[in-house]
Coordinates of C-alpha atoms in Angstrom, one line a residue:
M1 CA -18.6 -9.1 5.8
I2 CA -16.5 -11.8 4.2
H3 CA -17.9 -14.6 2.0
S4 CA -16.5 -18.0 2.6
C5 CA -16.9 -19.1 -1.0
K6 CA -14.2 -18.5 -3.6
R7 CA -15.2 -16.1 -6.4
K8 CA -14.1 -17.0 -9.9
H9 CA -11.8 -14.6 -11.7
A10 CA -10.3 -14.6 -15.2
D11 CA -6.8 -16.1 -15.3
Y12 CA -4.3 -13.8 -13.8
H13 CA -0.6 -14.0 -14.7
L14 CA 2.3 -12.4 -12.9
T15 CA 5.8 -13.6 -13.7
K16 CA 8.6 -13.7 -11.1
E17 CA 10.6 -11.2 -13.2
A18 CA 7.7 -8.8 -13.4
A19 CA 7.1 -9.0 -9.7
L20 CA 10.8 -8.4 -8.9
N21 CA 11.2 -5.5 -11.2
E22 CA 7.9 -3.9 -9.9
E23 CA 9.1 -4.1 -6.3
L24 CA 12.6 -2.8 -7.0
N25 CA 11.2 0.1 -9.0
Y26 CA 8.6 0.9 -6.4
S27 CA 11.2 1.1 -3.7
H28 CA 13.6 3.1 -5.9
Y29 CA 16.0 0.2 -5.5
K30 CA 16.2 0.7 -1.7
A31 CA 14.9 -2.9 -1.4
D32 CA 17.4 -5.6 -1.4
T33 CA 17.3 -7.5 -4.7
N34 CA 18.5 -10.9 -3.5
T35 CA 16.1 -10.8 -0.5
W36 CA 13.2 -10.1 -2.9
K37 CA 14.4 -12.8 -5.3
Q38 CA 14.6 -15.4 -2.6
Y39 CA 11.1 -14.4 -1.3
I40 CA 9.5 -14.5 -4.7
D41 CA 11.2 -17.8 -5.7
G42 CA 10.1 -19.5 -2.4
S43 CA 6.7 -17.9 -1.7
A44 CA 4.5 -20.4 -3.5
D45 CA 6.0 -23.5 -1.7
I46 CA 5.7 -21.8 1.7
I47 CA 2.8 -19.4 1.6
I48 CA 0.5 -21.5 -0.5
K49 CA 1.5 -25.2 -0.3
W50 CA 3.0 -25.4 3.2
L51 CA 0.1 -23.4 4.8
K52 CA -2.5 -25.3 2.9
D53 CA -1.0 -28.6 3.9
L54 CA -1.2 -27.5 7.5
G55 CA -4.9 -26.8 7.1
V56 CA -5.0 -23.1 6.3
E57 CA -8.0 -22.3 4.0
Y58 CA -8.0 -19.4 1.5
F59 CA -11.2 -18.1 0.0
D60 CA -10.0 -15.6 -2.5
V61 CA -7.1 -13.7 -4.1
E62 CA -7.8 -10.0 -4.5
P63 CA -6.1 -6.8 -5.5
L64 CA -6.2 -3.7 -3.3
G65 CA -7.3 -0.6 -5.2
S66 CA -5.1 -0.4 -8.3
G67 CA -2.7 -3.1 -7.1
A68 CA -1.9 -6.5 -8.5
R69 CA -4.1 -9.5 -7.7
T70 CA -1.8 -11.0 -5.0
W71 CA -3.7 -10.5 -1.7
H72 CA -4.4 -14.0 -0.4
L73 CA -7.4 -13.9 1.9
F74 CA -7.8 -16.4 4.7
K75 CA -11.1 -17.9 5.6
C76 CA -12.0 -16.4 9.0
R77 CA -9.0 -14.1 8.7
G78 CA -5.7 -14.4 10.5
D79 CA -7.3 -15.4 13.8
A80 CA -8.1 -18.8 12.4
V81 CA -4.7 -19.2 10.9
I82 CA -2.9 -18.5 14.2
N83 CA -5.3 -19.9 16.8
K84 CA -6.9 -22.8 14.8
V85 CA -3.9 -24.0 12.8
L86 CA -0.4 -22.8 13.6
A87 CA -0.6 -22.6 17.4
P88 CA -2.2 -26.1 17.8
K89 CA 0.4 -27.6 15.4
A90 CA 3.2 -25.9 17.3
K91 CA 2.0 -27.4 20.5
E92 CA 1.6 -30.8 18.9
N93 CA 5.3 -30.7 18.0
G94 CA 6.4 -29.8 21.5
A95 CA 6.5 -26.0 21.5
D96 CA 5.8 -24.1 24.7
I97 CA 3.7 -20.9 24.2
V98 CA 4.5 -18.7 27.1
T99 CA 2.5 -15.5 27.9
S100 CA 2.8 -12.7 30.5
T101 CA 6.6 -13.0 30.0
E102 CA 9.1 -10.4 28.8
V103 CA 12.5 -11.0 27.3
T104 CA 14.7 -8.5 29.1
K105 CA 18.1 -9.3 27.6
L106 CA 19.9 -11.4 25.0
I107 CA 22.7 -13.4 26.7
T108 CA 25.9 -13.2 24.7
E109 CA 29.2 -15.1 24.9
N110 CA 32.2 -14.3 22.8
G111 CA 30.1 -12.3 20.4
A112 CA 27.5 -15.0 19.9
V113 CA 23.9 -15.0 21.3
T114 CA 23.5 -18.0 23.5
G115 CA 20.2 -17.4 25.3
V116 CA 17.6 -15.0 26.7
E117 CA 16.8 -13.6 30.1
L118 CA 13.1 -13.7 30.9
K119 CA 11.0 -11.9 33.5
N120 CA 7.6 -13.3 34.6
L121 CA 5.3 -10.3 34.6
E122 CA 3.0 -11.8 37.1
N123 CA 5.6 -12.3 39.9
N124 CA 8.7 -10.5 38.5
E125 CA 10.8 -13.7 38.8
V126 CA 13.8 -13.7 36.4
S127 CA 15.0 -16.8 34.7
T128 CA 17.3 -17.7 31.7
V129 CA 16.8 -20.0 28.8
N130 CA 19.8 -21.1 26.8
G131 CA 19.6 -21.8 23.1
K132 CA 21.8 -22.1 20.0
H133 CA 19.3 -20.2 17.8
I134 CA 17.3 -17.2 19.0
I135 CA 14.7 -15.8 16.6
L136 CA 13.3 -12.3 17.0
A137 CA 9.7 -12.0 15.8
T138 CA 8.3 -9.1 17.7
G139 CA 6.3 -7.3 15.0
G140 CA 8.2 -4.0 14.7
Y141 CA 7.7 -0.8 16.7
L142 CA 4.5 0.9 15.6
N143 CA 3.3 1.3 19.2
N144 CA 6.5 2.9 20.5
K145 CA 6.0 6.7 20.1
K146 CA 9.6 7.5 21.0
L147 CA 11.0 5.3 18.2
I148 CA 8.4 6.8 15.8
A149 CA 9.5 10.3 16.8
D150 CA 13.3 9.5 16.7
Y151 CA 13.5 7.4 13.6
T152 CA 10.6 8.4 11.3
N153 CA 9.1 11.5 9.7
Y154 CA 5.6 10.7 11.0
D155 CA 3.8 12.7 13.5
A156 CA 3.3 10.2 16.3
N157 CA 0.2 12.1 17.6
Q158 CA -1.5 11.9 14.2
L159 CA -0.5 8.2 13.6
I160 CA -3.2 5.8 14.6
P161 CA -1.9 2.2 15.1
V162 CA -4.6 -0.3 14.2
N163 CA -3.0 -3.5 15.6
S164 CA -2.6 -5.4 18.8
N165 CA -0.9 -2.5 20.7
K166 CA 2.0 -4.8 21.5
N167 CA 4.5 -3.9 18.7
T168 CA 6.7 -1.8 20.9
G169 CA 10.1 -2.5 19.3
D170 CA 11.3 -4.8 22.1
G171 CA 13.1 -7.2 19.7
L172 CA 14.8 -4.4 17.9
S173 CA 16.1 -2.9 21.2
L174 CA 17.4 -6.3 22.3
A175 CA 19.3 -6.8 19.1
W176 CA 20.7 -3.3 19.0
N177 CA 22.0 -3.7 22.6
A178 CA 23.7 -6.9 21.4
G179 CA 25.5 -5.1 18.6
A180 CA 23.1 -5.3 15.7
Q181 CA 23.0 -2.8 12.9
R182 CA 20.0 -0.4 12.9
Y183 CA 18.6 -0.5 9.4
A184 CA 15.8 0.7 7.2
M185 CA 13.8 2.5 9.9
G186 CA 11.2 5.1 9.0
M187 CA 8.5 3.2 7.0
A188 CA 5.0 2.5 8.4
M189 CA 2.4 0.6 6.5
L190 CA -0.1 3.4 6.2
F191 CA -3.6 2.9 5.0
G192 CA -5.1 6.3 4.7
G193 CA -7.4 8.1 7.1
Y194 CA -8.8 6.6 10.3
I195 CA -11.3 8.0 12.7
K196 CA -9.5 9.9 15.5
D197 CA -11.2 9.2 18.7
P198 CA -9.1 9.5 21.9
Y199 CA -11.9 8.1 24.1
R200 CA -12.5 4.7 22.6
P201 CA -10.4 1.7 21.7
I202 CA -8.9 2.1 18.2
Y203 CA -10.0 -1.4 17.0
V204 CA -13.8 -0.6 17.3
Y205 CA -13.6 1.5 14.1
R206 CA -11.8 -1.1 12.0
Y207 CA -14.9 -2.3 10.2
D208 CA -17.1 0.7 11.2
E209 CA -19.3 1.9 8.3
L210 CA -18.8 5.5 9.1
N211 CA -15.0 5.0 9.1
G212 CA -15.3 3.2 5.8
A213 CA -17.4 5.9 4.2
A214 CA -15.0 8.6 5.4
N215 CA -11.9 6.9 4.0
Q216 CA -12.9 4.7 1.2
Q217 CA -15.7 6.4 -0.7
L218 CA -13.8 9.3 -2.3
L219 CA -15.7 12.0 -0.3
L220 CA -14.4 15.5 0.1
W221 CA -11.3 15.9 2.2
V222 CA -10.3 19.3 3.6
N223 CA -7.4 20.4 5.8
E224 CA -7.2 22.4 9.1
T225 CA -8.4 25.6 7.3
G226 CA -11.1 23.9 5.2
K227 CA -9.1 23.7 1.9
R228 CA -9.1 20.7 -0.3
F229 CA -5.5 19.4 -0.8
V230 CA -5.5 16.2 -3.0
N231 CA -7.3 14.1 -5.5
E232 CA -9.2 11.8 -3.2
E233 CA -8.8 8.9 -5.6
V234 CA -5.4 8.5 -3.9
V235 CA -7.2 6.0 -1.6
D236 CA -6.7 3.4 -4.4
N237 CA -3.2 3.2 -3.0
F238 CA -3.7 3.3 0.7
A239 CA -0.1 3.9 1.6
E240 CA 0.2 6.9 -0.8
A241 CA -3.1 8.2 0.7
G242 CA -1.4 8.1 4.1
N243 CA 1.5 10.0 2.7
A244 CA -0.8 12.7 1.3
L245 CA -2.7 13.0 4.5
F246 CA 0.5 13.5 6.5
T247 CA 1.2 16.7 4.5
Q248 CA -1.6 18.4 6.5
N249 CA -1.8 19.3 10.1
E250 CA -5.4 18.1 10.4
F251 CA -7.9 16.8 8.0
Y252 CA -11.7 16.1 7.8
T253 CA -14.1 14.3 5.6
I254 CA -17.1 16.4 4.6
L255 CA -20.4 14.9 3.5
D256 CA -24.0 15.9 3.4
Q257 CA -27.3 14.1 4.1
A258 CA -27.8 13.2 0.5
T259 CA -24.5 11.3 0.5
V260 CA -25.5 9.5 3.7
D261 CA -28.8 8.5 2.2
H262 CA -27.2 7.3 -1.1
L263 CA -24.6 5.2 0.6
Q264 CA -27.1 3.6 2.9
N265 CA -30.1 3.1 0.6
D266 CA -28.7 3.0 -3.0
S267 CA -25.1 1.9 -3.4
L268 CA -21.4 2.5 -2.7
Y269 CA -19.6 4.9 -4.9
K270 CA -16.7 2.4 -5.2
P271 CA -15.6 -0.9 -3.6
M272 CA -14.3 -0.5 0.0
G273 CA -10.7 -1.4 -0.8
T274 CA -8.7 -2.2 2.4
Y275 CA -11.9 -2.9 4.4
D276 CA -12.4 -6.3 2.6
Y277 CA -16.1 -5.4 2.5
H278 CA -18.4 -7.1 0.0
D279 CA -21.8 -5.5 0.6
T280 CA -23.0 -3.0 -2.0
K281 CA -24.3 -0.5 0.6
L282 CA -23.6 0.8 4.1
P283 CA -27.0 -0.2 5.7
H284 CA -26.2 1.0 9.2
L285 CA -24.6 4.3 8.3
Q286 CA -27.3 6.6 9.6
E287 CA -27.7 4.5 12.8
E288 CA -23.9 4.8 13.4
I289 CA -24.0 8.6 12.9
D290 CA -26.9 9.1 15.2
D291 CA -25.4 6.8 17.9
E292 CA -22.1 8.7 17.8
L293 CA -23.8 12.1 17.9
A294 CA -25.8 10.9 20.9
K295 CA -22.5 10.0 22.6
N296 CA -21.1 13.4 21.8
A297 CA -18.2 11.8 19.9
K298 CA -15.6 14.5 19.5
Y299 CA -14.5 13.5 16.0
L300 CA -18.0 13.9 14.5
T301 CA -19.6 17.3 14.0
K302 CA -23.1 18.0 12.6
A303 CA -24.5 21.3 11.3
D304 CA -27.5 22.6 9.4
N305 CA -25.3 24.0 6.6
I306 CA -21.7 24.5 5.6
E307 CA -21.4 28.0 7.0
E308 CA -22.4 26.7 10.5
L309 CA -20.1 23.7 10.2
A310 CA -17.2 26.0 9.3
K311 CA -17.8 28.2 12.4
K312 CA -18.1 25.2 14.7
L313 CA -14.8 23.8 13.6
N314 CA -13.0 27.0 12.8
L315 CA -12.5 26.1 9.2
P316 CA -12.6 29.6 7.5
D317 CA -11.9 28.4 4.0
L318 CA -14.6 25.7 4.0
P319 CA -17.6 27.6 2.5
A320 CA -15.5 28.8 -0.5
T321 CA -14.0 25.3 -0.9
V322 CA -17.4 23.6 -0.9
K323 CA -18.9 26.2 -3.3
H324 CA -16.1 25.7 -5.8
Y325 CA -16.2 21.9 -5.4
N326 CA -19.9 21.9 -6.0
E327 CA -19.6 24.0 -9.1
Q328 CA -17.0 21.6 -10.5
A329 CA -19.1 18.6 -9.6
H330 CA -22.0 20.0 -11.6
A331 CA -19.8 21.0 -14.5
G332 CA -18.4 17.4 -14.6
K333 CA -14.7 18.4 -14.4
D334 CA -12.2 18.7 -11.5
E335 CA -10.0 21.6 -12.6
D336 CA -8.0 21.5 -9.4
F337 CA -6.8 17.9 -9.0
G338 CA -8.3 15.9 -11.9
M339 CA -10.6 13.7 -10.0
N340 CA -12.9 11.4 -12.1
A341 CA -16.1 13.4 -12.5
K342 CA -18.3 10.5 -11.4
F343 CA -16.8 10.7 -7.9
M344 CA -17.4 14.4 -7.6
I345 CA -20.4 14.3 -5.2
P346 CA -21.8 17.7 -4.4
V347 CA -22.2 18.7 -0.7
E348 CA -25.5 20.6 -0.7
K349 CA -28.3 18.9 1.3
G350 CA -28.3 19.7 5.0
P351 CA -27.6 18.6 7.6
V352 CA -23.9 18.3 6.8
Y353 CA -21.2 16.4 8.7
A354 CA -17.5 16.6 9.3
I355 CA -15.4 13.6 10.4
K356 CA -12.0 14.4 12.0
Q357 CA -9.4 11.8 11.3
G358 CA -5.8 10.7 11.8
V359 CA -3.6 8.5 9.6
G360 CA -4.1 4.8 10.2
A361 CA -1.2 2.3 10.1
F362 CA -1.0 -1.5 10.4
C363 CA 2.7 -1.9 11.3
N364 CA 6.2 -0.8 10.8
M365 CA 8.7 -2.8 8.7
G366 CA 12.4 -2.7 9.4
G367 CA 14.9 -2.1 12.1
L368 CA 17.4 -4.9 11.6
K369 CA 19.6 -5.9 8.6
I370 CA 19.7 -9.6 7.8
N371 CA 21.4 -12.0 5.3
L372 CA 19.6 -14.6 3.2
D373 CA 19.6 -17.0 6.2
N374 CA 17.8 -14.3 8.2
Q375 CA 20.8 -13.9 10.5
V376 CA 21.0 -10.5 12.1
L377 CA 24.0 -8.5 11.0
D378 CA 26.3 -6.4 13.1
L379 CA 27.6 -2.9 12.4
D380 CA 30.2 -4.3 10.0
G381 CA 27.6 -6.4 8.1
A382 CA 28.8 -9.7 9.7
P383 CA 26.2 -12.1 11.1
I384 CA 25.8 -12.3 14.9
K385 CA 26.0 -16.0 15.6
G386 CA 22.9 -17.5 17.0
L387 CA 20.6 -14.5 16.3
Y388 CA 17.9 -14.4 13.6
A389 CA 15.0 -12.0 12.8
V390 CA 11.8 -12.6 10.8
G391 CA 8.6 -10.8 9.9
N392 CA 8.4 -7.0 10.4
D393 CA 11.7 -6.9 12.4
A394 CA 13.5 -8.0 9.3
A395 CA 11.2 -6.7 6.5
G396 CA 13.3 -3.5 6.0
M397 CA 15.1 -5.5 3.4
L398 CA 11.9 -5.3 1.2
I399 CA 11.0 -1.7 1.3
G400 CA 11.7 1.9 0.3
D401 CA 9.9 4.8 2.0
T402 CA 6.4 3.6 1.2
Y403 CA 4.6 0.3 1.6
G404 CA 3.6 -1.2 -1.7
P405 CA -0.1 -1.9 -2.1
N406 CA 0.9 -2.3 -5.7
M407 CA 1.7 -5.9 -4.6
P408 CA -0.7 -6.4 -1.7
G409 CA 0.0 -9.1 0.9
T410 CA 3.8 -8.4 1.0
K411 CA 3.9 -7.9 4.7
A412 CA 1.8 -10.8 5.9
G413 CA 3.4 -13.0 3.2
Y414 CA 6.9 -12.2 4.4
C415 CA 5.9 -13.1 8.0
F416 CA 5.0 -16.6 6.9
F417 CA 7.8 -17.0 4.4
S418 CA 10.6 -15.8 6.7
G419 CA 9.4 -17.8 9.7
K420 CA 9.3 -21.0 7.8
H421 CA 12.5 -20.2 5.9
V422 CA 14.5 -19.6 9.1
A423 CA 13.2 -22.8 10.6
D424 CA 14.4 -24.7 7.6
V425 CA 17.8 -22.9 7.9
I426 CA 18.2 -23.9 11.5
S427 CA 17.0 -27.5 11.0
E428 CA 19.8 -28.0 8.5
K429 CA 22.6 -26.7 10.9

């Protein structure tokens, strides 16, 4: 749940210089310094003042795990920002919002982009729209398995996109076909594990308590043979957690009935991080488990004990892993990976459960190289006249190989910043 009131925090100070240096170091200087400097210098006026003046309401500024306190949370989430503020304002100012329509080609003339070819998906009619300034804002390519396979190191079958399902790289392909440079591909905004259920829509698990427990409560993770493989505290940086999970062919969260009872009736072991969840318990956890078992959910397995669970899932190393893990939990020291002893929760009281997961992702960032006016650059680094890119299509300028929860809000913030910035650039031409 989300509270609509703003919680009070002690003063939090982050200088522009510290933010810039943090991002450059985090990206190993693969991020573009001038793009970051421009973004940092202009972010307050655009992300805070401009949006507030339009009527966007914030209710809090939070960290994510061990990150900085830079995550600006919207009241009623992004749905209210888009559908209650930005879309109505755009219509008021004469914008046409067209749906069920696909851009099939960028029209070029003498090396400049001068318009777009459109196809109406309801009747397949083709039309053209001419324009001096064409802006690509198609959200990246997370839902295009071929681009994931061709240009990233991620296993597309293990990657679980938790988004609109519409980020298929259309804008990138249009730009590449018009001579744009392919740039900074290969980084997805991972956020750790996510329930892998091929039979239900992905979004149903976004705020699911069982999913939250499996991925945010530092429970035991094991791989395809039943071995533990990482300090589960890595969830405090959800992108690094995703990286760690991709080192395994498969992985499961293992928990027992005592853990279920504790999370439901007593308290969480830690805050829920990326889930933006402010309750202190998971009050429906047992109900969710029972419902999923009744539906024969393939990702969830129940057994009377660890030995039975290991046989059901063909995890031969699981009994030895759990025995060793429990011994360390009772001794109060993780000799294997250095996990904080207070999070070493024994797995002892049957029944026991295994939750099979994939690696969740919000988006990809990158694909096009731009200049400080957000003009798309060609293979020689020169701007393609009339063509601009914003948001995830252009955000490769900000990244290395891993998204930075160290400065949470970077992706969404850049969508707002770059959109408003390019509008200002065009209005001055």
